[in-house]
Amino acid sequence: MTMIDFSRVHRPHEKQLEMHRSTSRNKVMEWARRLGKSRSALFELVDAWMTAMKEPAPPSLTPP
């Protein structure tokens, strides 16, 4: 997955960068409170969505 530049709204710290750079399919964040788990997950979701929107939809997904 290619990372999109969110530097204006999201400046990840070291642990978050480690998670964002990971290529594993499932990511488990075992962090303490207030370390940005929800924010990191949100930007992972937005990045995945924007990447998916660049790919053309197959005809089977397009309604008649």
PDB file of C-alpha atoms in Angstrom:
ATOM      1  CA  MET A   1       0.000   0.000   0.000  1.00  0.00           C
ATOM      2  CA  THR A   2       1.369   3.441  -0.803  1.00  0.00           C
ATOM      3  CA  MET A   3       1.244   5.952   1.990  1.00  0.00           C
ATOM      4  CA  ILE A   4      -0.463   9.260   1.217  1.00  0.00           C
ATOM      5  CA  ASP A   5       1.038  12.421   2.698  1.00  0.00           C
ATOM      6  CA  PHE A   6      -1.070  13.397   5.719  1.00  0.00           C
ATOM      7  CA  SER A   7       1.713  15.478   7.287  1.00  0.00           C
ATOM      8  CA  ARG A   8      -0.488  18.557   7.666  1.00  0.00           C
ATOM      9  CA  VAL A   9      -3.026  16.757   9.864  1.00  0.00           C
ATOM     10  CA  HIS A  10      -1.195  13.718  11.262  1.00  0.00           C
ATOM     11  CA  ARG A  11       2.389  13.712  12.541  1.00  0.00           C
ATOM     12  CA  PRO A  12       2.917  10.168  13.795  1.00  0.00           C
ATOM     13  CA  HIS A  13       5.380   9.432  16.587  1.00  0.00           C
ATOM     14  CA  GLU A  14       7.889   6.555  16.499  1.00  0.00           C
ATOM     15  CA  LYS A  15       5.422   3.766  17.447  1.00  0.00           C
ATOM     16  CA  GLN A  16       2.809   5.011  14.993  1.00  0.00           C
ATOM     17  CA  LEU A  17       5.382   5.186  12.196  1.00  0.00           C
ATOM     18  CA  GLU A  18       6.386   1.609  12.943  1.00  0.00           C
ATOM     19  CA  MET A  19       2.753   0.524  12.583  1.00  0.00           C
ATOM     20  CA  HIS A  20       2.167   2.591   9.397  1.00  0.00           C
ATOM     21  CA  ARG A  21       5.282   1.151   7.739  1.00  0.00           C
ATOM     22  CA  SER A  22       4.356  -2.428   8.566  1.00  0.00           C
ATOM     23  CA  THR A  23       3.311  -4.503   5.565  1.00  0.00           C
ATOM     24  CA  SER A  24       1.469  -7.161   7.557  1.00  0.00           C
ATOM     25  CA  ARG A  25      -2.190  -7.679   6.759  1.00  0.00           C
ATOM     26  CA  ASN A  26      -3.393  -7.646  10.382  1.00  0.00           C
ATOM     27  CA  LYS A  27      -1.952  -5.113  12.789  1.00  0.00           C
ATOM     28  CA  VAL A  28      -2.351  -5.341  16.553  1.00  0.00           C
ATOM     29  CA  MET A  29      -1.381  -2.295  18.587  1.00  0.00           C
ATOM     30  CA  GLU A  30      -0.640  -3.198  22.177  1.00  0.00           C
ATOM     31  CA  TRP A  31       0.045   0.317  23.444  1.00  0.00           C
ATOM     32  CA  ALA A  32      -0.730   2.239  26.621  1.00  0.00           C
ATOM     33  CA  ARG A  33      -3.469   4.835  26.959  1.00  0.00           C
ATOM     34  CA  ARG A  34      -3.377   8.040  24.934  1.00  0.00           C
ATOM     35  CA  LEU A  35      -0.753   6.943  22.421  1.00  0.00           C
ATOM     36  CA  GLY A  36      -2.875   7.579  19.341  1.00  0.00           C
ATOM     37  CA  LYS A  37      -4.264   4.127  18.527  1.00  0.00           C
ATOM     38  CA  SER A  38      -7.569   5.481  17.206  1.00  0.00           C
ATOM     39  CA  ARG A  39      -5.930   8.276  15.219  1.00  0.00           C
ATOM     40  CA  SER A  40      -3.443   5.857  13.651  1.00  0.00           C
ATOM     41  CA  ALA A  41      -6.212   3.421  12.758  1.00  0.00           C
ATOM     42  CA  LEU A  42      -8.249   6.253  11.213  1.00  0.00           C
ATOM     43  CA  PHE A  43      -5.397   7.311   8.951  1.00  0.00           C
ATOM     44  CA  GLU A  44      -4.705   3.685   7.992  1.00  0.00           C
ATOM     45  CA  LEU A  45      -8.369   3.404   6.984  1.00  0.00           C
ATOM     46  CA  VAL A  46      -8.342   6.666   5.008  1.00  0.00           C
ATOM     47  CA  ASP A  47      -5.142   5.644   3.226  1.00  0.00           C
ATOM     48  CA  ALA A  48      -6.575   2.225   2.330  1.00  0.00           C
ATOM     49  CA  TRP A  49      -9.804   3.832   1.076  1.00  0.00           C
ATOM     50  CA  MET A  50      -7.972   6.392  -1.077  1.00  0.00           C
ATOM     51  CA  THR A  51      -5.754   3.654  -2.508  1.00  0.00           C
ATOM     52  CA  ALA A  52      -8.815   1.509  -3.300  1.00  0.00           C
ATOM     53  CA  MET A  53     -10.580   4.429  -5.012  1.00  0.00           C
ATOM     54  CA  LYS A  54      -7.715   4.696  -7.521  1.00  0.00           C
ATOM     55  CA  GLU A  55      -8.353   1.162  -8.799  1.00  0.00           C
ATOM     56  CA  PRO A  56     -11.097   0.692 -11.395  1.00  0.00           C
ATOM     57  CA  ALA A  57     -14.111  -1.302 -10.258  1.00  0.00           C
ATOM     58  CA  PRO A  58     -14.708  -4.595 -12.063  1.00  0.00           C
ATOM     59  CA  PRO A  59     -17.924  -4.805 -14.119  1.00  0.00           C
ATOM     60  CA  SER A  60     -19.440  -7.244 -11.615  1.00  0.00           C
ATOM     61  CA  LEU A  61     -19.504  -4.444  -8.985  1.00  0.00           C
ATOM     62  CA  THR A  62     -21.046  -1.827 -11.236  1.00  0.00           C
ATOM     63  CA  PRO A  63     -24.861  -1.717 -11.114  1.00  0.00           C
ATOM     64  CA  PRO A  64     -26.733  -1.946 -14.444  1.00  0.00           C
TER      65      PRO A  64
END
